[in-house]
Amino acid sequence: MLPRLRTLQATLQAYPTVRLLAVSKGVAASRLRLAYGLGLRHFGENYLQEALDKQKALADLDGIVWHFIGRIQRNKTLAIARHFQWVESIDRALVAERLNHARAGMPPLDVLIEVNAGGESSKGGVGLDALESLARAIVTLPHLRLRGLMALVRPEPEQADADFATMAAAFQLLQDTFPKQAIDTLSMGTSTDYARALPMGATQIRVGTAIFGPRSQETR
Ligand SMILES: *Cc1c(COP(=O)(O)O)cnc(C)c1O
């Protein structure tokens, strides 16, 4: 039913501490339920309303952890802060501040800074030059807990490898700069390149297509 998941899980046996985030944008709740039955617990969604609908449909499943990995519009920060345990796509201080404000009264929200490692203008994410100042802003916010970085890398294999290496170094630097924070998550590698991200130090891979198959056009 999810045949490629077996290949993925076999690869991950060599990396027992790495978390598999199942990226489920465009995938029906019934198929997430199937993935849950096969042991998956962490799900990544890009679109707020789609995610809220699935959360409702799957409310009976214990232990699901929802990660928001999409672009964050400022008018959606309230709902994102309240309905997800992780937000991986923070790329500006304003969004961090709004999420922090909305999270008051709840356990801290685990967050990653989204980094545009290859410097591609078509993609979101903060540049490496702005990473430290954004991290400094986030660690002052009491309702957010900075856990690490989410990488966007270039598609060509050699470029992706260079970007993974850049990200591993940035992650190490972040840990050294903020020794009191529990910075433990380097989210990098997707369906096409997770096998190369793993030996480069990924602690989480974000995989959609290689679990669920191609997404239909209308749902992106
Ligand atoms: C869609 C998406 C993924 C998963 O991509 P696949 O190629 O389907 O594995 C990973 N990360 C982000 C941020 C995404 O938007």
Coordinates of N, CA and C in Angstrom, one line a residue, residues 129-203:
D129 N 23.9 34.6 6.1 CA 24.4 35.8 6.7 C 23.4 36.3 7.8
A130 N 22.1 36.0 7.6 CA 21.1 36.5 8.6 C 20.7 35.5 9.6
L131 N 21.3 34.4 9.6 CA 20.9 33.3 10.5 C 21.2 33.6 12.0
E132 N 22.3 34.1 12.3 CA 22.7 34.3 13.7 C 21.8 35.4 14.3
S133 N 21.5 36.5 13.6 CA 20.7 37.5 14.2 C 19.2 37.0 14.4
L134 N 18.7 36.2 13.5 CA 17.4 35.7 13.7 C 17.4 34.7 14.9
A135 N 18.4 33.9 15.0 CA 18.5 33.0 16.1 C 18.5 33.8 17.5
R136 N 19.3 34.9 17.5 CA 19.4 35.7 18.7 C 18.0 36.3 19.1
A137 N 17.2 36.6 18.0 CA 15.9 37.1 18.3 C 15.0 36.0 18.9
I138 N 15.1 34.9 18.3 CA 14.2 33.8 18.7 C 14.5 33.3 20.1
V139 N 15.7 33.2 20.5 CA 16.0 32.7 21.9 C 15.6 33.6 23.0
T140 N 15.2 34.8 22.7 CA 14.7 35.7 23.7 C 13.2 35.5 23.9
L141 N 12.5 34.7 23.1 CA 11.1 34.6 23.1 C 10.7 33.4 24.0
P142 N 10.0 33.7 25.1 CA 9.7 32.6 26.1 C 8.9 31.5 25.6
H143 N 8.0 31.7 24.7 CA 7.1 30.6 24.3 C 7.5 29.8 23.0
L144 N 8.7 30.2 22.6 CA 9.3 29.4 21.5 C 10.6 28.7 22.0
R145 N 10.9 27.5 21.5 CA 12.1 26.8 21.8 C 12.8 26.5 20.6
L146 N 14.0 27.2 20.4 CA 14.7 27.0 19.2 C 15.4 25.6 19.2
R147 N 15.1 24.8 18.2 CA 15.6 23.4 18.2 C 16.6 23.2 17.1
G148 N 16.7 24.1 16.1 CA 17.7 23.9 15.1 C 17.3 24.5 13.8
L149 N 17.6 23.8 12.7 CA 17.5 24.4 11.3 C 16.8 23.4 10.4
M150 N 16.1 24.0 9.5 CA 15.5 23.3 8.3 C 16.2 23.8 7.1
A151 N 16.7 22.9 6.3 CA 17.5 23.3 5.1 C 16.7 23.2 3.8
L152 N 16.8 24.2 3.0 CA 16.4 24.1 1.6 C 17.7 24.1 0.8
V153 N 17.9 23.0 0.0 CA 19.1 22.9 -0.8 C 18.8 22.9 -2.3
R154 N 19.9 23.1 -3.1 CA 19.8 23.1 -4.5 C 19.6 21.7 -5.0
P155 N 18.9 21.5 -6.2 CA 18.5 20.2 -6.7 C 19.7 19.4 -7.2
E156 N 20.6 20.0 -7.9 CA 21.7 19.2 -8.5 C 22.5 18.4 -7.4
P157 N 22.8 17.1 -7.6 CA 23.5 16.4 -6.5 C 24.7 17.0 -5.9
E158 N 25.6 17.5 -6.8 CA 26.9 18.1 -6.2 C 26.6 19.3 -5.4
Q159 N 25.6 20.1 -5.9 CA 25.3 21.4 -5.2 C 24.5 21.0 -3.9
A160 N 23.7 20.0 -4.0 CA 23.0 19.6 -2.8 C 24.0 19.1 -1.7
D161 N 25.0 18.4 -2.1 CA 26.0 17.9 -1.2 C 26.7 19.1 -0.5
A162 N 27.1 20.1 -1.4 CA 27.8 21.3 -0.9 C 26.8 22.0 0.1
D163 N 25.6 22.0 -0.2 CA 24.6 22.7 0.7 C 24.4 21.9 2.0
F164 N 24.4 20.6 1.9 CA 24.3 19.8 3.2 C 25.5 20.1 4.1
A165 N 26.7 20.1 3.5 CA 27.9 20.4 4.2 C 27.8 21.8 4.9
T166 N 27.4 22.7 4.1 CA 27.2 24.1 4.7 C 26.2 24.1 5.8
M167 N 25.2 23.4 5.7 CA 24.2 23.3 6.8 C 24.7 22.6 8.0
A168 N 25.5 21.5 7.8 CA 26.1 20.8 9.0 C 27.0 21.8 9.7
A169 N 27.7 22.6 9.0 CA 28.6 23.6 9.7 C 27.8 24.6 10.4
A170 N 26.8 25.1 9.7 CA 25.9 26.2 10.4 C 25.2 25.6 11.6
F171 N 24.8 24.4 11.6 CA 24.2 23.7 12.7 C 25.2 23.6 13.9
Q172 N 26.4 23.2 13.6 CA 27.4 23.1 14.6 C 27.7 24.5 15.3
L173 N 27.8 25.5 14.4 CA 28.0 26.9 14.9 C 26.9 27.3 15.8
L174 N 25.7 27.0 15.4 CA 24.5 27.4 16.2 C 24.6 26.7 17.6
Q175 N 24.9 25.5 17.6 CA 25.0 24.8 18.9 C 26.1 25.4 19.7
D176 N 27.2 25.8 19.1 CA 28.3 26.4 19.9 C 28.0 27.8 20.3
T177 N 27.2 28.5 19.6 CA 26.8 29.9 19.9 C 25.8 30.0 21.0
F178 N 24.9 28.9 21.0 CA 23.8 28.9 22.0 C 23.9 27.6 22.8
P179 N 24.9 27.5 23.7 CA 25.1 26.2 24.4 C 24.0 25.9 25.3
K180 N 23.2 26.9 25.8 CA 22.2 26.6 26.7 C 20.9 26.2 26.1
Q181 N 20.8 26.3 24.8 CA 19.5 25.9 24.1 C 19.7 24.4 23.7
A182 N 18.5 23.7 23.7 CA 18.5 22.3 23.3 C 18.5 22.2 21.8
I183 N 19.6 22.6 21.1 CA 19.6 22.6 19.6 C 20.0 21.2 19.1
D184 N 19.1 20.5 18.7 CA 19.3 19.1 18.4 C 18.7 18.6 17.0
T185 N 18.2 19.5 16.3 CA 17.5 19.1 15.1 C 18.0 19.8 13.8
L186 N 18.5 19.0 12.9 CA 18.9 19.5 11.6 C 18.1 18.7 10.6
S187 N 17.0 19.5 10.1 CA 16.1 18.9 9.2 C 16.5 19.1 7.7
M188 N 17.0 18.0 7.1 CA 17.4 18.1 5.7 C 17.4 16.8 5.0
G189 N 17.0 16.9 3.7 CA 16.8 15.7 2.9 C 15.4 15.5 2.6
T190 N 15.0 15.3 1.3 CA 13.6 15.0 0.9 C 13.7 13.7 0.1
S191 N 12.6 13.4 -0.6 CA 12.5 12.1 -1.4 C 13.7 11.9 -2.3
T192 N 14.1 13.0 -2.9 CA 15.2 12.8 -4.0 C 16.6 12.7 -3.4
D193 N 16.8 13.3 -2.2 CA 18.2 13.4 -1.7 C 18.4 12.9 -0.2
Y194 N 17.4 12.3 0.4 CA 17.5 11.9 1.8 C 18.7 11.0 2.0
A195 N 19.0 10.1 1.0 CA 20.1 9.1 1.2 C 21.4 9.8 1.2
R196 N 21.5 11.0 0.7 CA 22.8 11.8 0.8 C 22.8 12.7 2.0
A197 N 21.6 13.1 2.4 CA 21.6 14.0 3.6 C 21.9 13.3 4.9
L198 N 21.6 12.0 4.9 CA 21.8 11.2 6.1 C 23.3 11.2 6.6
P199 N 24.2 10.8 5.7 CA 25.6 10.7 6.1 C 26.2 12.1 6.4
M200 N 25.5 13.2 5.9 CA 26.0 14.5 6.1 C 25.5 15.1 7.5
G201 N 24.7 14.3 8.2 CA 24.4 14.8 9.6 C 22.9 15.2 9.8
A202 N 22.1 14.9 8.9 CA 20.6 15.2 9.1 C 20.2 14.4 10.4
T203 N 19.4 15.1 11.2 CA 18.7 14.4 12.3 C 17.3 14.1 12.0

